[in-house]
Every structure is written in C-alpha cells, then in structure tokens.
Coordinates of C-alpha atoms in Angstrom, one line a residue:
Q1 CA 0.0 0.0 0.0
V2 CA 1.2 3.5 -0.8
Q3 CA 1.7 6.2 1.8
L4 CA 1.4 9.8 0.7
V5 CA 3.0 12.9 2.3
E6 CA 2.2 16.4 1.0
S7 CA 4.4 19.5 1.4
G8 CA 4.8 23.0 0.0
G9 CA 1.7 24.7 1.5
G10 CA 1.9 28.1 3.1
L11 CA 0.7 31.7 3.1
V12 CA 0.9 33.7 -0.1
Q13 CA -0.6 36.9 -1.4
A14 CA -3.3 36.9 -4.0
G15 CA -1.7 36.6 -7.4
G16 CA 1.2 34.6 -6.1
S17 CA 2.3 31.1 -6.7
L18 CA 3.0 27.9 -4.8
T19 CA 4.0 24.4 -5.7
L20 CA 2.7 21.5 -3.7
S21 CA 4.5 18.2 -3.7
C22 CA 3.2 14.7 -2.7
A23 CA 5.8 12.1 -2.1
A24 CA 4.7 8.4 -2.2
S25 CA 6.3 5.4 -0.6
G26 CA 5.5 1.8 0.0
G27 CA 3.9 1.0 -3.3
T28 CA 4.3 1.1 -7.0
F29 CA 3.7 4.8 -7.7
S30 CA 3.4 4.4 -11.4
S31 CA 0.4 2.1 -11.0
Y32 CA -1.7 4.9 -9.3
T33 CA -3.8 7.5 -10.9
M34 CA -3.1 10.6 -8.7
G35 CA -5.3 13.4 -7.8
W36 CA -5.4 16.6 -5.8
F37 CA -8.5 17.6 -3.7
R38 CA -9.0 20.5 -1.4
Q39 CA -11.3 21.4 1.5
A40 CA -12.1 24.9 2.6
P41 CA -13.5 25.7 6.0
G42 CA -17.1 24.8 6.3
K43 CA -17.2 23.2 2.8
E44 CA -17.0 19.7 1.4
R45 CA -13.8 18.4 -0.1
E46 CA -13.7 19.1 -3.8
F47 CA -11.7 17.8 -6.8
V48 CA -8.9 20.0 -8.1
A49 CA -6.8 18.1 -10.6
A50 CA -5.8 14.5 -11.6
I51 CA -3.2 12.9 -13.7
T52 CA -3.1 9.4 -15.3
R53 CA -0.5 6.8 -14.4
A54 CA 2.1 7.7 -17.1
G55 CA 1.2 11.4 -16.9
G56 CA -0.1 11.6 -20.4
V57 CA -3.6 12.9 -19.5
T58 CA -4.6 15.6 -17.0
Y59 CA -7.9 16.8 -15.7
Y60 CA -8.8 20.0 -13.9
A61 CA -11.7 21.6 -12.1
D62 CA -13.1 24.5 -14.0
S63 CA -12.2 26.8 -11.0
V64 CA -8.4 26.1 -11.5
K65 CA -8.1 25.5 -15.2
G66 CA -5.5 27.7 -16.7
R67 CA -4.0 28.6 -13.3
F68 CA -2.9 25.2 -11.9
T69 CA -0.8 22.5 -13.4
I70 CA -0.5 18.9 -12.2
S71 CA 2.5 16.8 -13.1
R72 CA 4.3 13.7 -11.9
D73 CA 7.8 12.2 -11.8
N74 CA 7.4 8.5 -11.5
A75 CA 11.2 8.1 -11.1
K76 CA 10.9 10.3 -7.9
N77 CA 7.6 8.8 -6.8
T78 CA 6.2 12.4 -6.6
V79 CA 3.2 14.3 -7.9
Y80 CA 3.2 18.1 -8.1
L81 CA 0.6 20.8 -8.2
Q82 CA 1.9 24.1 -9.5
M83 CA -0.5 26.9 -8.5
N84 CA -0.3 30.3 -10.2
S85 CA -2.5 33.4 -10.0
L86 CA -3.7 32.3 -6.6
K87 CA -7.0 33.7 -5.3
P88 CA -8.3 34.0 -1.7
E89 CA -10.9 31.4 -2.7
D90 CA -8.1 28.9 -3.2
T91 CA -7.6 28.9 0.6
A92 CA -8.0 25.3 1.8
V93 CA -6.3 22.2 3.0
H94 CA -5.0 20.5 -0.1
Y95 CA -4.8 16.7 -0.2
C96 CA -3.2 14.3 -2.7
A97 CA -4.8 11.0 -3.3
G98 CA -4.0 7.8 -5.2
A99 CA -6.4 5.5 -7.1
A100 CA -5.6 2.0 -8.3
G101 CA -8.8 0.1 -8.4
R102 CA -9.6 0.4 -12.1
A103 CA -7.8 -0.5 -15.3
F104 CA -8.9 2.8 -16.8
Y105 CA -10.1 6.1 -15.2
T106 CA -12.5 8.3 -17.1
S107 CA -12.9 12.0 -16.5
T108 CA -15.8 11.1 -14.2
Y109 CA -14.0 8.6 -12.1
V110 CA -10.9 10.8 -11.5
K111 CA -13.2 13.6 -10.1
T112 CA -14.9 11.2 -7.7
E113 CA -13.5 11.2 -4.2
A114 CA -14.6 7.7 -3.5
E115 CA -12.4 6.3 -6.3
Y116 CA -9.3 7.2 -4.3
G117 CA -8.2 4.7 -1.7
Y118 CA -5.1 6.4 -0.5
W119 CA -4.8 9.9 1.0
G120 CA -2.2 12.1 2.4
Q121 CA -2.7 14.2 5.6
G122 CA -3.1 17.4 3.7
T123 CA -1.2 20.7 3.5
Q124 CA -2.7 24.1 4.2
V125 CA -2.7 26.8 1.5
T126 CA -3.8 30.3 2.6
V127 CA -4.1 33.1 0.1
S128 CA -4.5 36.6 1.5
A129 CA -6.3 39.4 -0.3

C-alpha cells in the first residue's frame, strides 16, 4: 500500500504562486492515478486536478483550469501541483490521493473522491487578499 505525504503549503498573497509536492512510498507509484483535492473551512472536499499513471492525460476543475498544473515524476515517486495566480478562494487544506482500483479512469472517475483509496494528511494553503 502506498503512503502519501504532502508538502509545500503556506501563506501567499493573491496573485502569487505555490508548488505542492506529494511524495509516495510503500507502493508502485506508477500504477496509481493521482489526484489533488481540497477542503475549505465549512465546505465539502472538492476535486482540483488529476493525472493518469504515465502522466499523459490531466484533468482540472473549472475553477483552477489555466492557473494550476498537475504533473508527476514516476522516477521520484512524486506528484506536483503548480498553482499560479492564486486567489483568496483557493484557501483550503489540499490533499493528494491515489487510485488504483480500475484499469482505466475516465474524467468522471478521476473527479470522484470515493475512487481514491489512499490519501495524504493534507497541507494548508492560505491566500491573503
């Protein structure tokens, strides 16, 4: 089973950038579809971005499309979330997650929280106005 540890969160001004990292251990990282989710105070956890096993296909929530970029380095067992043009509404705990239960993940599956069996502890991102 894979263990996931996020890092890179912090406090940034609106318009700034942050890069989150998620390091995996204990499993075959390249066999997992990886996703990023976030949860703001008082709100449900929501999908942010996902990337397929080989990194060839990416998916984004409409709210972050054009500002965030998900990528992965299977040699380093790490998935990244580059966040640019940050807004106060991006403030949330950001989680990485891994999914390996299906041979193929459609755009619907990758956006579904229940598809992910492995989760990190989360990293806080705070964007000030």
